[in-house]
Coordinates of C-alpha atoms in Angstrom, one line a residue:
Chain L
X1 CA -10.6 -55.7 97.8
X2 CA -8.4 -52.4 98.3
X3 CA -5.5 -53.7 100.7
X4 CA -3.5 -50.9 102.7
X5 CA -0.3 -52.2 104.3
X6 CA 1.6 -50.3 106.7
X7 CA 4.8 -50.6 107.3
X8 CA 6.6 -52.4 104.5
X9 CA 9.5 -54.4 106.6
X10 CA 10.0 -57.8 107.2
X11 CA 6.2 -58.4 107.9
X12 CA 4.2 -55.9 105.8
X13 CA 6.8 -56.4 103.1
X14 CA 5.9 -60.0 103.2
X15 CA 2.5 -59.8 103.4
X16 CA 2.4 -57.0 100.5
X17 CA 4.1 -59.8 97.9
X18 CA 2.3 -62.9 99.4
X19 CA -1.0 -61.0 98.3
X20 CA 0.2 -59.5 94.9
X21 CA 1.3 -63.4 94.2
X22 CA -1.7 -65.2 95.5
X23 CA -4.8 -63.4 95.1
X24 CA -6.3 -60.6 92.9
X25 CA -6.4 -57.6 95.3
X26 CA -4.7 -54.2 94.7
X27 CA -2.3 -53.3 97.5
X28 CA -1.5 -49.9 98.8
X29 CA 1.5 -49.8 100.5
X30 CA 3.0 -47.1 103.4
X31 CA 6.8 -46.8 104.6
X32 CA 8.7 -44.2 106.9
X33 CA 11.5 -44.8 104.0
X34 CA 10.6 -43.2 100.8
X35 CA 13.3 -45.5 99.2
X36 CA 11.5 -48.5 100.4
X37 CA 7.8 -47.0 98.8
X38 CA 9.6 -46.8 95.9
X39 CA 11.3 -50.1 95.5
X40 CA 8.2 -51.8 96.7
X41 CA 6.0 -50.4 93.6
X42 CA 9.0 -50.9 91.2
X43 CA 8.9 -54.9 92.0
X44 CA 5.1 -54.4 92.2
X45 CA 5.1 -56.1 96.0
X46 CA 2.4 -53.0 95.7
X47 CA 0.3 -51.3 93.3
X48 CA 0.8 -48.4 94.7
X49 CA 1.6 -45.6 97.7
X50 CA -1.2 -45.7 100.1
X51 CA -1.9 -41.5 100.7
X52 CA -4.3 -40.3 102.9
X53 CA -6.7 -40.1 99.8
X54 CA -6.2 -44.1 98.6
X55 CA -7.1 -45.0 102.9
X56 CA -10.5 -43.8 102.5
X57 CA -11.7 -46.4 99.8
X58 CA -9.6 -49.6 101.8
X59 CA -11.7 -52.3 102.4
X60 CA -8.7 -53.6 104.7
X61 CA -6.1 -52.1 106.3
X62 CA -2.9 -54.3 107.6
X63 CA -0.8 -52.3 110.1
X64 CA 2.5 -53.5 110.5
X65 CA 4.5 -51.8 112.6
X66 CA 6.1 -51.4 116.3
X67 CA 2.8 -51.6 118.9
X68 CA 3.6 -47.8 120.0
X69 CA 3.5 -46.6 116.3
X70 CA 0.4 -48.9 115.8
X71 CA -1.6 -47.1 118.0
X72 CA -0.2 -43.3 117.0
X73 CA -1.6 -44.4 113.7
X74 CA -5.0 -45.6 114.6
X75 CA -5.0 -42.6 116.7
X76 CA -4.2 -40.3 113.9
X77 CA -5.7 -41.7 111.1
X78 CA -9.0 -42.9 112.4
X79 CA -11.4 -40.5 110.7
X80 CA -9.8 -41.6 107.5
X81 CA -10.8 -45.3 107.3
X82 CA -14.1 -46.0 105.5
X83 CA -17.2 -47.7 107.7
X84 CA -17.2 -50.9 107.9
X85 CA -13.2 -51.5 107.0
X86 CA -11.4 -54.1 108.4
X87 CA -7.8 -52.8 110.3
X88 CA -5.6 -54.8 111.5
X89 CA -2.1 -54.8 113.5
X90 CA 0.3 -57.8 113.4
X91 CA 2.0 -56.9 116.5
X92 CA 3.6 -59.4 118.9
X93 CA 1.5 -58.8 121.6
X94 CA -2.3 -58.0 122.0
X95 CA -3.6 -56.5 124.9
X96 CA -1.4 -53.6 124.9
X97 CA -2.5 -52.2 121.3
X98 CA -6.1 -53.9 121.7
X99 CA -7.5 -52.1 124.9
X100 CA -6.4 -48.5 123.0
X101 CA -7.7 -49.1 119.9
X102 CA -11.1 -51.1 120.9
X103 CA -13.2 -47.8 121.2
X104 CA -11.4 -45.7 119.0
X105 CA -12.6 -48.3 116.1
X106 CA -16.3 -48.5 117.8
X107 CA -16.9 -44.4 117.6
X108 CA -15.6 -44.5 114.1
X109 CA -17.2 -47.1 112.5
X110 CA -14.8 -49.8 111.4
X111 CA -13.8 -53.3 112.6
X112 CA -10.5 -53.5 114.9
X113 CA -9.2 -57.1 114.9
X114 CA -5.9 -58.2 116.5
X115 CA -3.6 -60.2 114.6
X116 CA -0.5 -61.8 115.5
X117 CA 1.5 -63.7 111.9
X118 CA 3.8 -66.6 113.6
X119 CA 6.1 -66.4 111.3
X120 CA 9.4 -64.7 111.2
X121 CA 13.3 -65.0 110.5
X122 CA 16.1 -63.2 112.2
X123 CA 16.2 -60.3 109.8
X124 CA 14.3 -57.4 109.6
X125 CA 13.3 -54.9 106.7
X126 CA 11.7 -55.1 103.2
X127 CA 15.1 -56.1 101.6
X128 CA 14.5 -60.0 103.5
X129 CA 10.5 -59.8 103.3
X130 CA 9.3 -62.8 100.7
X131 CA 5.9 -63.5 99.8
X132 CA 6.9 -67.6 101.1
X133 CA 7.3 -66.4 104.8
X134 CA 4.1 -67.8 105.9
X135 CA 4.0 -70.8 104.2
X136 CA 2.7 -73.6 106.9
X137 CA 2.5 -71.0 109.7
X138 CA 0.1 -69.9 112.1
X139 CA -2.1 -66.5 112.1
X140 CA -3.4 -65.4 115.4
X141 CA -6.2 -63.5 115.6
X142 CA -8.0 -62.0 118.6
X143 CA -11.3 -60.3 117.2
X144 CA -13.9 -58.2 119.8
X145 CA -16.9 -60.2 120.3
X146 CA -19.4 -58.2 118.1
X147 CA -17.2 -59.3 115.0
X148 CA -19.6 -60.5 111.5
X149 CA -18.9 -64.3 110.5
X150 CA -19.0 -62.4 107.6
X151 CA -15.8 -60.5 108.1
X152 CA -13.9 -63.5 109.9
X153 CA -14.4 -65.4 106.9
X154 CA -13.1 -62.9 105.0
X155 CA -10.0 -62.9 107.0
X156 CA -9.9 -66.3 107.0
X157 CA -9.5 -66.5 103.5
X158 CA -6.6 -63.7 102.9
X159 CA -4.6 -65.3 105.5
X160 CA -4.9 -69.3 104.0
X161 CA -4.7 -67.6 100.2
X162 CA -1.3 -66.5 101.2
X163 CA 0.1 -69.5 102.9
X164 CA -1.1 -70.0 106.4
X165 CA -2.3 -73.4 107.6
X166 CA -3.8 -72.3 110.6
X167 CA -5.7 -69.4 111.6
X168 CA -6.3 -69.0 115.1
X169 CA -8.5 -67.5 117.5
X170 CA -8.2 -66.3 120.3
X171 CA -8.2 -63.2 123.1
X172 CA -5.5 -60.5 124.0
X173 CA -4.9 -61.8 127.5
X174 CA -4.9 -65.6 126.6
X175 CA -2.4 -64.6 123.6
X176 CA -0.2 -62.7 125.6
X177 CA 0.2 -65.6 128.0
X178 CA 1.0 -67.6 125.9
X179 CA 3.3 -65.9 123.8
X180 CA 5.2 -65.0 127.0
X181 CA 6.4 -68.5 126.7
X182 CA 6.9 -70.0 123.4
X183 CA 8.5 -66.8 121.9
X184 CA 8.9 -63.9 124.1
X185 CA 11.0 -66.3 126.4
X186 CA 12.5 -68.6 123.5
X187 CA 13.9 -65.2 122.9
X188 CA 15.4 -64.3 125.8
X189 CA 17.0 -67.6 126.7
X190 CA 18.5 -67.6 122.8
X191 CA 20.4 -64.3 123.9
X192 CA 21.3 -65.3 127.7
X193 CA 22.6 -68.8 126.1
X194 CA 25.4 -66.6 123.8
X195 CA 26.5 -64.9 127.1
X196 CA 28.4 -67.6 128.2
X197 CA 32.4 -66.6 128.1
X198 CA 32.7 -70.4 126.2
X199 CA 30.5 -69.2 123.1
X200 CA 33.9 -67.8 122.0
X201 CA 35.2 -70.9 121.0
X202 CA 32.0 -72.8 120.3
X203 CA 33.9 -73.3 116.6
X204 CA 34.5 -77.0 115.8
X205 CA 33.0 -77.7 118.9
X206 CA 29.3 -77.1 118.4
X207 CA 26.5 -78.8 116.3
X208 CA 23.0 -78.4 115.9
X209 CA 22.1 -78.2 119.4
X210 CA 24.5 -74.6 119.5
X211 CA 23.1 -73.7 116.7
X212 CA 19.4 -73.8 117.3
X213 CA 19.7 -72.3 121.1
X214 CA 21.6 -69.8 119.8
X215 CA 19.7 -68.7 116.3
X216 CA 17.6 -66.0 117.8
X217 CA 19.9 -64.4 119.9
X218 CA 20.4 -61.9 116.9
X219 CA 17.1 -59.8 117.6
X220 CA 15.9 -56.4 116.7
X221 CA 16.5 -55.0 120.3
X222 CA 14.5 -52.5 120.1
X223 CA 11.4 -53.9 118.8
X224 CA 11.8 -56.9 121.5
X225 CA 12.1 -54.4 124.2
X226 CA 9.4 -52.8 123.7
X227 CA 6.9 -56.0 122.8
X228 CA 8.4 -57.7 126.1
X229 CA 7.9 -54.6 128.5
X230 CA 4.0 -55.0 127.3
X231 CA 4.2 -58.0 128.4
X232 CA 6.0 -58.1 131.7
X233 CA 4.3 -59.9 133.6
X234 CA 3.7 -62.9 131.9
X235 CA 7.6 -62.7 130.6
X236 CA 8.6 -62.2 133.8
X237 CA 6.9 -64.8 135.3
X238 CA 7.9 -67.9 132.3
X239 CA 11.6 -66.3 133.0
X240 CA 11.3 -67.3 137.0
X241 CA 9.9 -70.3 136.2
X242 CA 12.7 -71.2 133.6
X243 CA 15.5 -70.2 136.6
X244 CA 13.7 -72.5 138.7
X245 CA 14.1 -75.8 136.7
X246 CA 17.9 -74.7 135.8
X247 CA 18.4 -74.9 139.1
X248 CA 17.0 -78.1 139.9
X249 CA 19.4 -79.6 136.9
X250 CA 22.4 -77.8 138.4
X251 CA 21.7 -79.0 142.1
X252 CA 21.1 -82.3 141.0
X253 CA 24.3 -81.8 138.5
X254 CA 26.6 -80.8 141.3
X255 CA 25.7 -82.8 144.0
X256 CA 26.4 -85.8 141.7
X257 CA 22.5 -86.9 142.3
X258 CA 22.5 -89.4 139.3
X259 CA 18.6 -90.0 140.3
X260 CA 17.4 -86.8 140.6
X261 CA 19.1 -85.9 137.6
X262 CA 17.6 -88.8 135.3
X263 CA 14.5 -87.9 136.7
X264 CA 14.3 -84.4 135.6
X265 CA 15.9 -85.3 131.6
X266 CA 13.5 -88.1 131.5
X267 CA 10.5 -85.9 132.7
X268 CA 11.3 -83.4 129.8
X269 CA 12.0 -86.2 127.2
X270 CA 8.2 -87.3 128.4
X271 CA 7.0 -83.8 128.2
X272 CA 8.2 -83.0 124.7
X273 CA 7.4 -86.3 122.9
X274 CA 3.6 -85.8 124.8
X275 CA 3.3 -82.0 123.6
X276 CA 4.8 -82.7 119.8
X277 CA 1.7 -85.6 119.8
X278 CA -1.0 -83.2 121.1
X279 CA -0.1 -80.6 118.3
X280 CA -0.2 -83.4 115.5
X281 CA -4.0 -83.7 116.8
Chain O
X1 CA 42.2 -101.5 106.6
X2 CA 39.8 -104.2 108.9
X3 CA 37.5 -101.8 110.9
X4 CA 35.6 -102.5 114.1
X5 CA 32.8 -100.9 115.7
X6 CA 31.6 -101.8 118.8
X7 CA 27.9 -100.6 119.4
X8 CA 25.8 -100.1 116.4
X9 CA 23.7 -97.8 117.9
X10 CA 22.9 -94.2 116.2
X11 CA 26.4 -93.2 116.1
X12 CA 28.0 -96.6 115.4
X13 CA 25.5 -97.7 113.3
X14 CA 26.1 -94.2 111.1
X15 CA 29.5 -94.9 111.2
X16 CA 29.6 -98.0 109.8
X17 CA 26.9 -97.1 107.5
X18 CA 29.4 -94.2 106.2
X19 CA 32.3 -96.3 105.7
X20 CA 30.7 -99.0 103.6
X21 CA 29.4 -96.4 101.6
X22 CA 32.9 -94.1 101.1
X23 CA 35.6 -96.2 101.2
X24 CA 37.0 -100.0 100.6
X25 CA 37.8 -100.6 104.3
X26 CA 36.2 -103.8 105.7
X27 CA 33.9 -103.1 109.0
X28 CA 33.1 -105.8 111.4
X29 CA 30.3 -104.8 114.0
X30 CA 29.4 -105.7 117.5
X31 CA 26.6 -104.7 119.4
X32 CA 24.3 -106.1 122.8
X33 CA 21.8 -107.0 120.6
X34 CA 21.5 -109.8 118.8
X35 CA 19.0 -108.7 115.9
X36 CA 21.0 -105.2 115.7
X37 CA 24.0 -107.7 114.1
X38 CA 22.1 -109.5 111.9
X39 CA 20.3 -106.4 111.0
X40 CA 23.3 -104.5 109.9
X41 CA 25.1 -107.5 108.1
X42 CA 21.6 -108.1 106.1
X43 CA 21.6 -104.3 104.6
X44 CA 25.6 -104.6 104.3
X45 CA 26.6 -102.2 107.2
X46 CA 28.8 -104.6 108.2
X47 CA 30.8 -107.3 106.5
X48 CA 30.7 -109.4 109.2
X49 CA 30.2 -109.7 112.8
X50 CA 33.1 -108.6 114.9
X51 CA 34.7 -111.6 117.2
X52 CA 37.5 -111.9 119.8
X53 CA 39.2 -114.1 116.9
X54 CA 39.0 -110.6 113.8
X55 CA 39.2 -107.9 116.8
X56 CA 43.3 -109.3 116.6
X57 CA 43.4 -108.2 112.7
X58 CA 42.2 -104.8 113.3
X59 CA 43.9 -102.2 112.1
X60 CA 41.3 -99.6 113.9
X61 CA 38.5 -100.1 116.5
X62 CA 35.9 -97.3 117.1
X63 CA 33.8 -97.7 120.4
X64 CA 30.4 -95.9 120.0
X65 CA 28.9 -97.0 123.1
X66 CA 28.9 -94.9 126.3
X67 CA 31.3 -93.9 128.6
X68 CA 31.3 -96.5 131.3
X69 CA 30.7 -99.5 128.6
X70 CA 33.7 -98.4 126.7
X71 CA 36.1 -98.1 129.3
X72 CA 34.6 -101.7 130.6
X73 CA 35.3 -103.0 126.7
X74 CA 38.8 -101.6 126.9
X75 CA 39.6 -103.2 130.3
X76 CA 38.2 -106.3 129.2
X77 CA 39.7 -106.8 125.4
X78 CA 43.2 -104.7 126.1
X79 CA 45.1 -108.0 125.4
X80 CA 42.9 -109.0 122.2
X81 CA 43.8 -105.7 120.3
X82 CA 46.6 -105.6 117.4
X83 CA 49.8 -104.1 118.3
X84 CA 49.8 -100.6 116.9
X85 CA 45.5 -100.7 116.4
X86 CA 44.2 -97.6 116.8
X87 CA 41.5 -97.4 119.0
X88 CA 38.7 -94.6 119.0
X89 CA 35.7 -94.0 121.5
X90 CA 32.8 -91.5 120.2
X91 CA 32.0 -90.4 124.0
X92 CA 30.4 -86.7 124.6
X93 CA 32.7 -86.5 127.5
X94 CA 36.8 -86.9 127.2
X95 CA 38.5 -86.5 130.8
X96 CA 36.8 -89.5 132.4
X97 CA 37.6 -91.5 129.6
X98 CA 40.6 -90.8 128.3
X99 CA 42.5 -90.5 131.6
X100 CA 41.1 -94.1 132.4
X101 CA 42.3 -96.0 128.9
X102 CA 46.0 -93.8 128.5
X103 CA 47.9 -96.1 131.0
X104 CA 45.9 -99.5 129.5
X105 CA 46.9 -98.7 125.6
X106 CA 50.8 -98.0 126.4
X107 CA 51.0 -101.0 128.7
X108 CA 49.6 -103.1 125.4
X109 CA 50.8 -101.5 122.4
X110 CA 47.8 -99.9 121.2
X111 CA 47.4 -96.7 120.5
X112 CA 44.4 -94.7 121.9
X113 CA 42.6 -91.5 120.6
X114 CA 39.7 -89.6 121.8
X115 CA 37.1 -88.7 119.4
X116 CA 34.1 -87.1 119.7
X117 CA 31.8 -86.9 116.7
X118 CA 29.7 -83.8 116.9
X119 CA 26.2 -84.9 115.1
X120 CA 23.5 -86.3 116.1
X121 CA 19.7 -86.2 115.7
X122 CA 17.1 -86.3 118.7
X123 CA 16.8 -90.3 117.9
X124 CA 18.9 -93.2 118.8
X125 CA 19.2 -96.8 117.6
X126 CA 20.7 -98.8 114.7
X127 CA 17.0 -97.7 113.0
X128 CA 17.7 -94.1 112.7
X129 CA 21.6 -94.4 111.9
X130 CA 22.1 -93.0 108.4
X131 CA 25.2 -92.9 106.3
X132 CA 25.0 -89.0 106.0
X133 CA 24.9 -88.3 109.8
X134 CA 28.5 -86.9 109.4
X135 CA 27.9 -84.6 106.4
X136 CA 29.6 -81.2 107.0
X137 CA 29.9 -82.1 110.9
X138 CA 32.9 -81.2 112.5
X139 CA 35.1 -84.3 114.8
X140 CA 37.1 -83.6 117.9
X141 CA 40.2 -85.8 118.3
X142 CA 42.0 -85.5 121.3
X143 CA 45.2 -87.6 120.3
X144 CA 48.4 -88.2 122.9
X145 CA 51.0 -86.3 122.4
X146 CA 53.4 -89.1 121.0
X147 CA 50.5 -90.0 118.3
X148 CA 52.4 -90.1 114.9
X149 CA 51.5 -87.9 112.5
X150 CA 51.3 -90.8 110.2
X151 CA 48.3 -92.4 112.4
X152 CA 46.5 -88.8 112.6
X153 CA 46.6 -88.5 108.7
X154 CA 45.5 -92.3 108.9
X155 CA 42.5 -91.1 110.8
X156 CA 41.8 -87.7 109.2
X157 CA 41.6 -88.9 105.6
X158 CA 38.9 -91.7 107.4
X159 CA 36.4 -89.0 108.9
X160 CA 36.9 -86.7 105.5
X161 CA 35.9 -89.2 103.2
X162 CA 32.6 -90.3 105.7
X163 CA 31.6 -86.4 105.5
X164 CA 33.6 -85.0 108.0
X165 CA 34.5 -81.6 106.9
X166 CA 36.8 -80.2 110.4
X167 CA 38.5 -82.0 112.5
X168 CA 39.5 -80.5 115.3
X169 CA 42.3 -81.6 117.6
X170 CA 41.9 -80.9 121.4
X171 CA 42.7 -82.0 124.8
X172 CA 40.4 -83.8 127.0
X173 CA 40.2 -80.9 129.5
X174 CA 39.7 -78.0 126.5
X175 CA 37.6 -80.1 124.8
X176 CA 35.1 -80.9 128.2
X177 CA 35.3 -76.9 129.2
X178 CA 33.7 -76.6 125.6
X179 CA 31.5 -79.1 125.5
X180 CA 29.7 -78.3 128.5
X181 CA 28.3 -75.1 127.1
X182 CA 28.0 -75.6 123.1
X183 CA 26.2 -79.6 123.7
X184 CA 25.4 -80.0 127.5
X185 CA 24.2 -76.6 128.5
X186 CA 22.3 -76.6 125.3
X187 CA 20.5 -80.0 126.5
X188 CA 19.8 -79.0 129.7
X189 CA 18.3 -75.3 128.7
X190 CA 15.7 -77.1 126.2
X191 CA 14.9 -79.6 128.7
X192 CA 14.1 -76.9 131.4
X193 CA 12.6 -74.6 128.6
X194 CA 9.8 -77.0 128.1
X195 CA 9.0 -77.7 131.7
X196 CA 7.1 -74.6 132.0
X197 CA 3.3 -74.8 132.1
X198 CA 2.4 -73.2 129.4
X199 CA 4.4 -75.3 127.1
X200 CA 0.4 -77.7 126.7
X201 CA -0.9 -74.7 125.2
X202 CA 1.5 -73.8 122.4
X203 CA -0.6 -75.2 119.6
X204 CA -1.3 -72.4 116.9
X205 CA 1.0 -70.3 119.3
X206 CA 4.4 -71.0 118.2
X207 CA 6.7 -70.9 115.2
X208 CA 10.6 -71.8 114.8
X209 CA 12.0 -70.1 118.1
X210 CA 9.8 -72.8 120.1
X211 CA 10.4 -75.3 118.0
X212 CA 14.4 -74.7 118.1
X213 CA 14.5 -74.2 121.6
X214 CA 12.5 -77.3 122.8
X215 CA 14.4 -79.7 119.9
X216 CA 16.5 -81.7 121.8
X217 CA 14.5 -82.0 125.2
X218 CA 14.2 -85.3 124.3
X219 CA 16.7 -87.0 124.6
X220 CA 18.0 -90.4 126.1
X221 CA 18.1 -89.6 129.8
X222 CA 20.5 -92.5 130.7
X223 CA 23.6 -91.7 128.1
X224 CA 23.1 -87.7 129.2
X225 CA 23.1 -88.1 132.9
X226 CA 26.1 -90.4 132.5
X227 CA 28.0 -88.0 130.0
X228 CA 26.6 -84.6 132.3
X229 CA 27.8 -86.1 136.0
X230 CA 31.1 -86.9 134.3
X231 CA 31.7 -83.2 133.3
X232 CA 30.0 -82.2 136.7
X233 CA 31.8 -79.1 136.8
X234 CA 32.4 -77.5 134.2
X235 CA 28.1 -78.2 133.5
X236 CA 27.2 -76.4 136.9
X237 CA 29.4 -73.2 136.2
X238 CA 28.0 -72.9 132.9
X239 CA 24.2 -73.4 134.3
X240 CA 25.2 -71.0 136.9
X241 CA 26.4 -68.4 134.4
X242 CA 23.3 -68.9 132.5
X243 CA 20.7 -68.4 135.5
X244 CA 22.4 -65.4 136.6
X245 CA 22.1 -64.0 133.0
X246 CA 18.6 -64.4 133.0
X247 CA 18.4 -63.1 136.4
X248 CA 19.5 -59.7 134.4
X249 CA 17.0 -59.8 131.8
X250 CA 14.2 -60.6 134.3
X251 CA 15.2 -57.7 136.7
X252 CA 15.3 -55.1 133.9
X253 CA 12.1 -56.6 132.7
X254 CA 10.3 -56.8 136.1
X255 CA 11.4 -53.2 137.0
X256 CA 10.1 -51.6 133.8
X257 CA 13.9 -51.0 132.9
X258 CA 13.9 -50.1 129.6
X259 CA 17.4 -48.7 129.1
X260 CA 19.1 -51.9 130.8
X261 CA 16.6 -54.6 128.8
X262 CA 18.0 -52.6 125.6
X263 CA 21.0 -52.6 126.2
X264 CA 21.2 -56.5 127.5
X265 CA 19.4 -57.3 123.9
X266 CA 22.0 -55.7 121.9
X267 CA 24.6 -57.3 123.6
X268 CA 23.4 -60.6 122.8
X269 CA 22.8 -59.2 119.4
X270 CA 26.3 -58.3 118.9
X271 CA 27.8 -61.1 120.8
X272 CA 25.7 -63.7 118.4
X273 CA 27.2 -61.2 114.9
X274 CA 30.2 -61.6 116.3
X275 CA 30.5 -65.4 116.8
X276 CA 28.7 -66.2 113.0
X277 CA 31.5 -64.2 111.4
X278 CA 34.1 -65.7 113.5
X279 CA 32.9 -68.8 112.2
X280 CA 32.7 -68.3 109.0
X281 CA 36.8 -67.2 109.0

């Protein structure tokens, strides 16, 4: 297949040298940074710059950038893809870029899918991308009903041939509910946890429990503002929630309520060994 | 030296473990049960069972079991220790326990120092001890003032050569303001994080900032709502602090606020570049 990627950062990047390593397609890679084009082809993470020309003869295109910019290009571009190609975003929410892009893909004759890589590391741009990132992790994708087996298989394939275990289907709305929680929140938490006054002198006094709450508090703030105010009502909601249970370990915490409070650790202890057994299933 | 370690749990038994492994020191062990003893003698993490009749030839005794039990194992054995033994507890918490044993160890001529190891693993029991627990850890001592320097180096070359690579002196009252945010808070946030509902569906919709935040929600619900109701305090301002954080990033999320969710992003992004490099120093 002819690949187009684009948006060569920590995603696209990735996904441009995980295909080049693992498979036999050529990839066509796109960046706003000439610089990063150019040091892209040199370490052949592509074959070569994806013009306007080299679009019209992809057999897949992989869109990975910001969910606003998505859609400019779908919007901008969509004459330009051939019939029947498969285009795909790998934005961290779905409904938002989904329900804009849906017709615009039906009146022009190629396949829209949704696509959501669960993988990541708390450093953007081509310079950290590595064709390992998706080793063992999960690809969401949220294809419109009329979608060939034909074309999910084909998916399928690219996404395991480069190191995902799992590929997983889904919806726009059931994703973004669910991604409200385990990341969008995980997120949010991470950077409300370093706000304390004590993080200041964490050092010598912290082990891996710090360390882990605290990992993804260094975010690309502008990206995560804009994937979480597509998403603010499921975010919103999983952040209530969350300030409800603080409170019922602080209450229990402060009114010395030893029952209460062995109760509510014991119920989460329950919880996570029950959840980490269903996902072994 | 003749070493003895009261407790063989995760901690104790890791200790021991270490010692026998690094160094030439003898270690007798103790612990409530029975097949834990003969356990650890059988794989040589002991040399011997610790009695009332070797406790009197011990140049140091470390207490790994929880707070109340090691202030009850003071109180009961204060006239069994060696004049001039040091004597250790591993407890998360240091005010409650320390303030309780100062008065007991100058009235009998031992000498008492807090310690609190800072590793640990979501497990506990003798079964999941390990010899490297301690690598690269860091180890809170929070010595009396009239400690001799002499001891201290005593004690610091012990935790270096088991893997230790900081220790940290403190005060019971620093070290419990501390602790309360980098260990506690961090407990309590991953216990509350994985309360929410959507937490059954995560399967295929996570990747590492789920599975850092929901780590250590399981944990032993007895030792941390003994160690969190004796640091009651400090534990409720800092779950305060981190509600009405969130409270901050919900509001600008609910209200569309794109400016303030920004800007609270980047703060945390910041905060978290500036606590890694102060680290690192």
């Amino acid at each position: 297949m002819n690949i187009g990627i684009v948006g060569l950062g920590l995603i696209g990047g990735s996904v441009a040298k995980a295909i080049k390593q693992n498979t036999e397609h050529s990839v066509y890679g796109t960046d706003l940074k000439e610089s990063v084009i150019y040091k892209a082809k040199l370490i052949e993470a592509i074959d070569d710059r994806l013009t306007e020309e080299i679009l019209g003869i992809c057999d897949m295109v992989i869109i990975a950038v910001y969910p606003g910019e998505t859609i400019k290009y779908i919007e901008e571009h969509q004459k330009l893809f051939q019939k029947g190609c498969l285009v795909l975003d790998c934005c961290g929410v779905k409904e938002a870029v989904c329900g804009r892009v849906r017709s615009i893909a039906a009146e022009n004759g190629f396949t829209f899918v949704g696509a959501h890589p669960m993988a990541g590391v708390e450093f953007s741009g081509f310079e950290h991308s590595q064709k390992t990132l998706f080793r063992n992790a999960s690809m969401i994708l949220t294809p419109e009903v009329d979608m060939t087996i034909q074309d999910m298989e084909k998916l399928k394939k690219l996404w395991v041939s480069i190191g995902f275990t799992n590929v997983q289907i889904s919806n726009p709305k059931e994703h973004d509910r669910r991604i409200a929680y385990t990341s969008q929140l995980a997120h949010v938490v991470s950077s409300a946890y370093i706000k304390s006054p004590t993080a200041e002198d964490h050092k010598g006094f912290s082990a891996g429990s710090f360390k882990d709450l605290s990992r993804v508090a260094k975010l690309n703030p502008t990206m995560w503002t804009e994937l979480f105010l597509l998403n603010r009502e499921n975010l919103t909601e999983e952040i209530s929630t969350m300030i409800r249970h603080l409170e019922e370990y602080r209450d229990a915490i402060s009114q010395g309520n030893e029952k209460d409070l062995w109760n509510l650790l014991n119920e989460g202890t329950e919880r996570k060994i029950l959840i980490d057994k269903n996902t072994k299933k």
